[in-house]
Short mmCIF file of C-alpha atoms in Angstrom, two decimals:
data_model
loop_
_atom_site.label_atom_id
_atom_site.label_comp_id
_atom_site.label_asym_id
_atom_site.label_seq_id
_atom_site.Cartn_x
_atom_site.Cartn_y
_atom_site.Cartn_z
CA MET A 1 0.00 0.00 0.00
CA GLY A 2 1.40 3.36 -0.96
CA ALA A 3 1.46 6.44 1.18
CA CYS A 4 -1.42 8.03 -0.69
CA ASP A 5 -3.51 4.87 -0.36
CA GLY A 6 -3.01 5.05 3.35
CA LEU A 7 -3.89 8.68 3.34
CA GLU A 8 -7.22 8.02 1.69
CA ARG A 9 -7.98 5.41 4.30
CA GLY A 10 -6.88 7.60 7.13
CA GLU A 11 -3.81 5.48 7.77
CA PHE A 12 -0.16 6.18 7.27
CA ASP A 13 2.27 3.49 6.34
CA VAL A 14 5.27 5.74 6.08
CA ARG A 15 7.62 6.58 8.84
CA ALA A 16 7.25 10.00 10.27
CA PRO A 17 10.12 12.15 9.02
CA ASP A 18 11.21 12.78 12.53
CA GLU A 19 12.20 9.23 13.42
CA PRO A 20 15.82 9.19 12.30
CA GLY A 21 18.52 11.80 12.20
CA GLU A 22 19.57 14.81 14.15
CA LEU A 23 16.14 16.36 14.09
CA ALA A 24 14.77 13.48 16.12
CA VAL A 25 15.81 15.37 19.18
CA ALA A 26 13.21 17.94 18.23
CA ASP A 27 10.40 15.48 18.57
CA GLY A 28 10.74 13.83 21.91
CA PRO A 29 7.97 13.96 24.46
CA ALA A 30 7.12 17.54 25.22
CA ASP A 31 7.37 16.97 28.94
CA ARG A 32 10.94 15.71 28.87
CA ALA A 33 13.81 17.79 30.17
CA GLN A 34 11.87 21.01 30.33
CA PRO A 35 11.54 23.44 33.16
CA PRO A 36 8.08 23.38 34.73
CA GLU A 37 7.07 26.71 33.22
CA GLU A 38 8.03 25.72 29.67
CA THR A 39 5.01 25.91 27.39
CA ARG A 40 6.72 25.17 24.09
CA SER A 41 7.12 21.69 22.67
CA THR A 42 10.59 20.22 22.79
CA GLY A 43 10.84 20.64 19.04
CA GLN A 44 9.93 24.30 19.20
CA ALA A 45 12.36 24.93 22.05
CA TYR A 46 15.09 23.12 20.11
CA ALA A 47 14.47 25.11 16.93
CA GLU A 48 14.32 28.43 18.76
CA LEU A 49 17.51 27.69 20.64
CA ARG A 50 19.35 26.85 17.43
CA GLN A 51 17.97 29.97 15.80
CA ARG A 52 19.23 32.09 18.70
CA VAL A 53 22.66 30.46 18.88
CA GLU A 54 23.37 29.88 15.20
CA GLY A 55 21.20 32.56 13.64
CA GLY A 56 21.76 35.27 16.24
CA TRP A 57 18.04 35.85 16.51
CA GLU A 58 16.41 37.52 19.49
CA PRO A 59 12.63 37.91 19.56
CA ARG A 60 11.82 41.62 19.54
CA LYS A 61 8.76 43.75 19.01
CA PHE A 62 8.63 45.89 15.90
CA GLU A 63 7.48 49.44 16.49
CA ALA A 64 4.56 49.68 14.11
CA PRO A 65 4.20 52.96 12.21
CA ARG A 66 0.52 52.91 13.06
CA GLU A 67 -0.44 56.16 11.40
CA GLU A 68 1.25 55.06 8.19
CA LEU A 69 -0.38 51.63 8.34
CA GLY A 70 -3.71 53.31 8.98
CA ARG A 71 -3.43 55.04 5.61
CA PHE A 72 -2.92 51.76 3.74
CA ASP A 73 -5.51 51.35 1.03
CA PRO A 74 -6.19 47.63 0.30
CA GLU A 75 -7.49 48.56 -3.13
CA ARG A 76 -3.93 49.53 -4.14
CA ALA A 77 -2.98 45.88 -3.70
CA ALA A 78 -6.15 44.51 -5.36
CA LEU A 79 -7.37 43.43 -1.93
CA PRO A 80 -10.93 43.80 -0.60
CA PRO A 81 -11.75 46.97 1.34
CA THR A 82 -11.31 46.30 5.05
CA SER A 83 -12.00 48.52 8.05
CA LEU A 84 -10.52 48.20 11.53
CA ASP A 85 -13.77 46.79 12.90
CA GLY A 86 -14.26 44.63 9.85
CA ALA A 87 -10.79 43.16 10.34
CA ALA A 88 -11.48 42.32 13.98
CA ASP A 89 -14.73 40.63 12.98
CA TYR A 90 -13.01 38.75 10.18
CA VAL A 91 -10.36 37.38 12.51
CA GLU A 92 -12.93 36.25 15.05
CA GLU A 93 -15.12 34.66 12.43
CA HIS A 94 -12.38 32.71 10.69
CA ARG A 95 -9.79 31.96 13.35
CA ALA A 96 -10.92 28.36 13.90
CA ALA A 97 -10.67 27.39 10.24
CA ARG A 98 -7.71 29.65 9.48
CA PRO A 99 -5.53 29.40 12.58
CA TRP A 100 -2.77 31.56 11.13
CA LEU A 101 -5.09 34.48 11.88
CA THR A 102 -4.00 34.13 15.50
CA MET A 103 -0.98 36.16 14.35
CA ALA A 104 -3.30 39.15 14.34
CA ASP A 105 -3.78 38.86 18.11
CA GLY A 106 -0.30 40.23 18.62
CA ALA A 107 -0.59 42.92 15.99
CA SER A 108 -1.62 46.54 16.22
CA PRO A 109 -5.18 47.20 14.98
CA GLU A 110 -3.77 48.85 11.86
CA ALA A 111 -1.55 45.85 11.07
CA ARG A 112 -4.45 43.51 11.80
CA ARG A 113 -6.50 45.31 9.15
CA ILE A 114 -3.76 44.67 6.57
CA LEU A 115 -3.34 41.03 7.58
CA ALA A 116 -7.09 40.44 7.39
CA ALA A 117 -7.25 42.05 3.95
CA MET A 118 -4.35 39.85 2.79
CA ASP A 119 -6.06 36.76 4.09
CA ALA A 120 -9.37 37.62 2.48
CA GLY A 121 -7.56 38.45 -0.74
CA GLY A 122 -6.16 34.97 -1.20
CA GLY A 123 -2.40 35.48 -1.04
CA HIS A 124 -0.43 32.96 0.99
CA SER A 125 2.64 34.85 2.17
CA HIS A 126 1.24 35.45 5.64
CA ILE A 127 0.53 31.74 6.04
CA ARG A 128 4.08 30.53 5.32
CA HIS A 129 6.34 33.49 6.00
CA GLU A 130 5.00 35.25 9.06
CA GLY A 131 5.30 34.82 12.82
CA TRP A 132 2.47 32.29 12.98
CA VAL A 133 4.96 29.89 11.46
CA THR A 134 7.11 28.73 14.37
CA GLU A 135 10.84 28.16 14.10
CA GLU A 136 10.17 24.45 14.27
CA ALA A 137 7.64 24.61 11.43
CA SER A 138 10.00 26.69 9.31
CA MET A 139 12.84 24.26 10.04
CA ARG A 140 10.72 21.27 9.06
CA ARG A 141 9.54 22.98 5.91
CA ALA A 142 13.11 23.37 4.70
CA ALA A 143 14.13 19.87 5.75
CA TYR A 144 11.04 17.81 4.96
CA LEU A 145 8.83 20.02 2.74
CA GLU A 146 6.18 20.15 5.44
CA ASP A 147 3.82 22.97 4.55
CA PRO A 148 2.79 25.15 7.52
CA ALA A 149 -0.39 25.93 5.59
CA GLN A 150 -1.38 22.25 5.65
CA LEU A 151 -3.64 21.81 8.65
CA ASN A 152 -4.00 18.03 8.28
CA SER A 153 -0.98 16.70 10.14
CA GLY A 154 -0.93 13.45 8.18
CA LYS A 155 -0.89 15.27 4.87
CA ARG A 156 1.68 17.71 6.22
CA ASN A 157 3.98 14.80 7.11
CA LEU A 158 3.59 13.52 3.57
CA GLY A 159 4.62 16.87 2.09
CA ILE A 160 1.22 17.68 0.64
CA ASP A 161 0.58 21.34 -0.09
CA GLY A 162 -1.97 23.10 2.08
CA VAL A 163 -2.94 25.80 -0.39
CA LYS A 164 -3.05 24.12 -3.80
CA PRO A 165 -6.01 21.85 -4.58
CA ASP A 166 -5.89 18.12 -5.28
CA ASP A 167 -3.17 17.15 -2.80
CA LYS A 168 -0.30 18.47 -4.86
CA PRO A 169 3.20 18.08 -3.42
CA HIS A 170 4.46 21.04 -1.46
CA ARG A 171 7.53 22.80 -2.79
CA CYS A 172 10.17 24.79 -0.99
CA ALA A 173 13.41 26.32 -2.16
CA SER A 174 16.68 25.61 -0.39
CA THR A 175 15.68 28.11 2.28
CA SER A 176 12.48 28.66 4.26
CA THR A 177 12.19 32.13 5.78
CA ARG A 178 9.80 34.32 7.72
CA ILE A 179 9.28 37.78 9.17
CA THR A 180 8.86 37.11 12.86
CA ASP A 181 6.65 40.02 13.92
CA PRO A 182 3.12 40.70 12.56
CA ASP A 183 3.56 44.47 12.60
CA ALA A 184 6.84 44.15 10.72
CA PHE A 185 5.21 41.82 8.23
CA ALA A 186 2.27 44.17 7.63
CA THR A 187 4.62 47.15 7.38
CA ALA A 188 6.79 45.41 4.78
CA PHE A 189 3.72 44.58 2.75
CA ALA A 190 2.16 48.04 2.98
CA ARG A 191 5.38 49.81 2.03
CA ALA A 192 6.09 47.37 -0.78
CA VAL A 193 2.74 48.08 -2.35
CA GLU A 194 3.85 51.70 -2.82
CA HIS A 195 7.44 50.83 -3.79
CA PRO A 196 8.10 51.77 -7.45
CA LYS A 197 9.31 48.30 -8.44
CA VAL A 198 6.35 46.52 -6.91
CA ARG A 199 4.00 49.24 -8.13
CA GLU A 200 5.22 48.74 -11.68
CA ALA A 201 4.38 45.04 -11.47
CA LEU A 202 0.98 45.61 -9.90
CA ASP A 203 0.08 48.25 -12.50
CA LYS A 204 1.03 46.22 -15.56
CA PRO A 205 -1.79 45.91 -18.08
CA PHE A 206 -3.67 42.74 -17.25
CA ASP A 207 -2.98 39.68 -19.40
CA PRO A 208 -5.21 36.70 -18.51
CA SER A 209 -2.42 34.25 -19.33
CA ALA A 210 0.66 35.97 -17.95
CA LYS A 211 1.98 37.57 -14.81
CA PRO A 212 4.79 39.95 -13.83
CA ASN A 213 8.27 38.69 -13.03
CA GLU A 214 9.61 38.40 -9.50
CA VAL A 215 10.67 41.66 -7.87
CA ILE A 216 13.05 42.09 -4.95
CA VAL A 217 13.34 45.08 -2.63
CA PRO A 218 16.01 45.55 0.08
CA ILE A 219 14.78 44.67 3.56
CA ALA A 220 16.19 47.98 4.77
CA ASP A 221 14.00 49.89 2.29
CA LEU A 222 10.88 48.34 3.77
CA LEU A 223 11.72 47.85 7.45
CA GLY A 224 14.59 50.23 8.13
CA PRO A 225 18.25 49.54 8.90
CA ASP A 226 17.42 47.00 11.62
CA GLY A 227 14.76 45.29 9.56
CA HIS A 228 16.91 42.21 9.03
CA ARG A 229 16.67 41.49 12.76
CA TYR A 230 12.99 40.58 12.27
CA CYS A 231 13.79 37.86 9.76
CA THR A 232 14.76 34.24 10.34
CA GLY A 233 15.27 31.28 8.09
CA TRP A 234 16.48 27.70 7.73
CA ARG A 235 18.66 26.55 4.91
CA LEU A 236 19.52 23.10 3.62
CA GLU A 237 23.04 21.92 4.24
CA PRO A 238 24.90 21.38 0.98
CA VAL A 239 25.54 17.80 -0.10
CA ASP A 240 28.90 17.09 -1.69
CA GLY A 241 29.48 20.83 -1.52
CA SER A 242 26.43 21.59 -3.63
CA MET A 243 23.08 23.10 -2.69
CA LYS A 244 21.73 21.98 -6.06
CA THR A 245 22.56 18.41 -5.12
CA ALA A 246 21.11 18.88 -1.63
CA GLN A 247 17.74 19.88 -3.07
CA ALA A 248 17.68 16.92 -5.43
CA LYS A 249 18.65 14.53 -2.62
CA ARG A 250 15.93 15.97 -0.40
CA ASP A 251 13.34 15.02 -3.01
CA THR A 252 14.85 11.56 -3.33
CA TRP A 253 14.89 11.02 0.42
CA LEU A 254 11.28 12.11 0.78
CA ALA A 255 10.11 10.02 -2.18
CA ASP A 256 11.84 6.93 -0.81
CA ARG A 257 10.31 7.44 2.58
CA ALA A 258 6.83 8.02 1.16
CA ALA A 259 7.12 4.81 -0.85
CA GLY A 260 8.15 2.87 2.24
CA ARG A 261 11.70 2.32 1.00
CA GLU A 262 14.81 2.78 3.07
CA PRO A 263 16.30 6.00 1.65
CA ASP A 264 19.71 5.45 0.12
CA VAL A 265 20.61 9.12 0.39
CA PRO A 266 21.37 11.06 3.58
CA GLU A 267 18.49 12.59 5.51
CA PRO A 268 18.17 16.32 4.73
CA GLN A 269 19.97 18.55 7.20
CA VAL A 270 19.23 22.22 7.79
CA ARG A 271 20.72 25.06 9.77
CA PRO A 272 19.64 28.61 10.61
CA VAL A 273 20.45 31.37 8.15
CA PRO A 274 23.26 33.24 9.93
CA THR A 275 22.06 36.73 8.98
CA PHE A 276 19.65 38.65 6.79
CA GLU A 277 21.72 41.82 6.86
CA GLY A 278 21.95 43.20 3.34
CA GLY A 279 19.14 40.89 2.25
CA ALA A 280 15.98 41.56 0.33
CA ILE A 281 12.33 40.65 0.26
CA SER A 282 11.08 38.77 -2.79
CA PHE A 283 7.69 39.41 -4.29
CA PHE A 284 5.90 37.04 -6.63
CA PHE A 285 2.66 37.95 -8.36
CA GLU A 286 -0.52 36.26 -9.47
CA ARG A 287 -3.57 37.16 -11.46
CA ASN A 288 -6.68 38.44 -9.77
CA ASP A 289 -9.08 37.35 -12.50
CA ALA A 290 -12.13 38.89 -10.87
CA GLU A 291 -10.53 42.32 -10.73
CA LYS A 292 -8.53 41.80 -13.91
CA ARG A 293 -5.44 42.99 -12.09
CA TYR A 294 -2.31 41.56 -10.57
CA GLN A 295 -1.76 41.06 -6.88
CA ILE A 296 1.05 39.87 -4.64
CA ALA A 297 0.91 36.09 -4.41
CA THR A 298 3.67 35.77 -1.87
CA MET A 299 6.52 37.65 -0.26
CA PHE A 300 9.38 36.36 1.82
CA PRO A 301 12.80 37.49 3.08
CA ARG A 302 15.84 36.25 1.19
CA PRO A 303 19.34 36.45 2.64
CA VAL A 304 22.30 37.57 0.55
CA MET B 1 22.36 42.97 -1.81
CA ALA B 2 21.02 40.07 -3.84
CA SER B 3 19.84 41.03 -7.29
CA LEU B 4 18.02 39.26 -10.07
CA TYR B 5 19.94 38.03 -13.09
CA TRP B 6 17.60 39.58 -15.62
CA GLU B 7 17.83 42.94 -13.88
CA ARG B 8 21.63 42.82 -13.76
CA HIS B 9 21.83 41.61 -17.35
CA PRO B 10 18.64 42.59 -19.16
CA ASP B 11 20.28 41.81 -22.47
CA GLY B 12 22.43 39.01 -21.13
CA PRO B 13 22.41 35.45 -22.39
CA PHE B 14 19.30 33.48 -21.52
CA ALA B 15 17.80 36.41 -19.57
CA THR B 16 14.29 35.67 -20.84
CA LEU B 17 14.58 31.94 -20.19
CA ILE B 18 15.73 32.53 -16.61
CA ALA B 19 13.16 35.26 -15.90
CA VAL B 20 10.19 33.33 -17.23
CA ALA B 21 11.25 30.05 -15.63
CA THR B 22 11.67 31.81 -12.28
CA THR B 23 8.31 33.56 -12.49
CA TYR B 24 6.39 30.34 -13.10
CA LEU B 25 8.52 27.59 -11.58
CA HIS B 26 10.16 28.98 -8.46
CA PRO B 27 9.11 26.68 -5.59
CA GLU B 28 7.50 29.53 -3.67
CA ASN B 29 5.08 30.28 -6.50
CA TYR B 30 5.12 27.16 -8.68
CA ASP B 31 2.59 27.38 -11.50
CA LEU B 32 3.48 25.03 -14.33
CA ASP B 33 -0.09 24.99 -15.65
CA SER B 34 0.03 28.72 -16.38
CA LEU B 35 3.37 28.36 -18.14
CA ILE B 36 2.01 25.53 -20.27
CA GLU B 37 -0.83 27.79 -21.36
CA LEU B 38 1.54 30.65 -22.03
CA ALA B 39 3.85 28.43 -24.07
CA LYS B 40 1.02 27.77 -26.51
CA ARG B 41 1.08 31.40 -27.60
CA GLU B 42 2.91 31.48 -30.87
CA ASP B 43 2.34 35.19 -31.39
CA ASP B 44 3.95 36.21 -28.10
CA GLU B 45 7.40 37.71 -28.64
CA GLU B 46 8.61 36.95 -25.11
CA MET B 47 7.58 33.32 -25.40
CA ARG B 48 9.23 33.05 -28.81
CA VAL B 49 12.46 34.26 -27.26
CA PHE B 50 11.92 31.94 -24.31
CA LYS B 51 11.52 28.91 -26.56
CA SER B 52 14.52 29.86 -28.64
CA GLU B 53 16.68 30.29 -25.53
CA LEU B 54 15.41 27.02 -24.06
CA ARG B 55 16.32 25.23 -27.26
CA GLU B 56 19.75 26.86 -27.30
CA ALA B 57 20.39 25.99 -23.66
CA LEU B 58 19.42 22.38 -24.24
CA ARG B 59 21.77 22.08 -27.17
CA ASP B 60 24.64 23.22 -25.00
CA PRO B 61 23.88 23.72 -21.29
CA SER B 62 27.45 24.86 -20.72
CA GLN B 63 26.51 28.14 -22.41
CA LEU B 64 24.26 29.05 -19.46
CA PRO B 65 25.78 31.76 -17.28
CA GLY B 66 27.31 30.05 -14.23
CA ASP B 67 24.74 28.82 -11.75
CA GLU B 68 22.29 31.64 -12.53
CA LEU B 69 19.50 29.32 -13.69
CA TRP B 70 19.50 27.25 -10.52
CA GLU B 71 20.05 30.25 -8.25
CA SER B 72 16.96 31.91 -9.76
CA VAL B 73 14.61 28.96 -10.20
CA GLU B 74 15.87 26.70 -7.38
CA TYR B 75 14.73 23.59 -9.23
CA SER B 76 15.33 20.21 -7.60
CA ASP B 77 16.17 18.27 -10.75
CA GLY B 78 19.85 18.12 -9.86
CA SER B 79 21.29 19.72 -13.01
CA ASP B 80 20.51 22.42 -15.54
CA GLU B 81 20.23 19.83 -18.27
CA ALA B 82 17.78 17.62 -16.37
CA PHE B 83 15.64 20.64 -15.52
CA LEU B 84 15.66 21.95 -19.07
CA ARG B 85 14.82 18.56 -20.60
CA GLN B 86 11.86 18.16 -18.28
CA LEU B 87 10.75 21.71 -19.01
CA TRP B 88 10.89 21.16 -22.76
CA HIS B 89 8.86 17.98 -22.39
CA ASP B 90 6.30 19.68 -20.14
CA LEU B 91 5.83 22.60 -22.50
CA TYR B 92 6.38 21.20 -25.98
CA GLY B 93 5.85 17.46 -25.57
CA ASP B 94 7.52 15.41 -28.27
CA GLU B 95 8.32 18.36 -30.49
CA PRO B 96 11.84 17.79 -31.78
CA LEU B 97 14.47 20.07 -30.38
CA ASP B 98 15.85 20.72 -33.82
CA ALA B 99 12.57 22.01 -35.28
CA THR B 100 12.69 25.64 -36.37
#
């Protein structure tokens, strides 16, 4: 029986990706070796510790430019009009089915309005590249192609995409990254929408079969000189000195495991991105067929 | 700061191939179906250039600029040639590479 057969029957005949390898330490019982007040899982504590030690990350609160965010016009990004009250209602109404909206609980009301408009507008950047995604989830995405947007844990373990229909495989580049603070995330988005390079893409004449090319904007342009401190990421370890090979081997390892075979390639290994200083934020676009316009499909930090 | 190949070299070799492949096939926004539809456009100048560059790259992958294709697209096929062969098959099926 293949992995997908088991999935249809609600069973899983593949090993969980966390059984072997160095990441196994991330998945022990949550009540083991933790101080009494620890509320994180062992895996989350492990990932955060590595991110602090190897990535130099310290959780910090971004000072939201609330007046500026209050002026953000969702229509400029082809998003539905959203008021402050409407955003609060939206989050309450949808938080059970769309748990990433819990990110809005820690956001300023102005940032919450932007996040709610993004969610209602169909983009997926806030689901995979924002603070709702824990360090552990980001780490596992890079290592095992587990999609944080996939709410079915069995499907997530099998690398099935949580946004695309028909159980398509999830894809991830060599690096999985996020902006760790909701106000920083909303600020980056709002400022990008008015950035000339992004604006040019959004304002292109609509073509129902095409879309604008990727655009990148320096993190510092969107979040200021310390903006890189609000970004974290996990990157595959090269194999035989090659990241290209590492990505190919990751696919092979996951395919072997899904088919119930003993992988004959090394388990994927990841480590925190050491710094985002000097980095950029990537923007990819998609068609908004109803509005006959383009919108931001996703955005994510990319290190140098 | 990181920059995009086709911005650094707008007239550089394979700039259209790399830009289009990145736009539709980067793992963060993978959309092969849209690229298949776009590839059917025979009157689209950008896609004509794209096909011509894809054909040229397949004939001699060593002509591609360094690791720019992988660094932009981040494919997981293992090599430029494997990626390009699969891409040609996905977009143009059994059409011979040597057709003009």
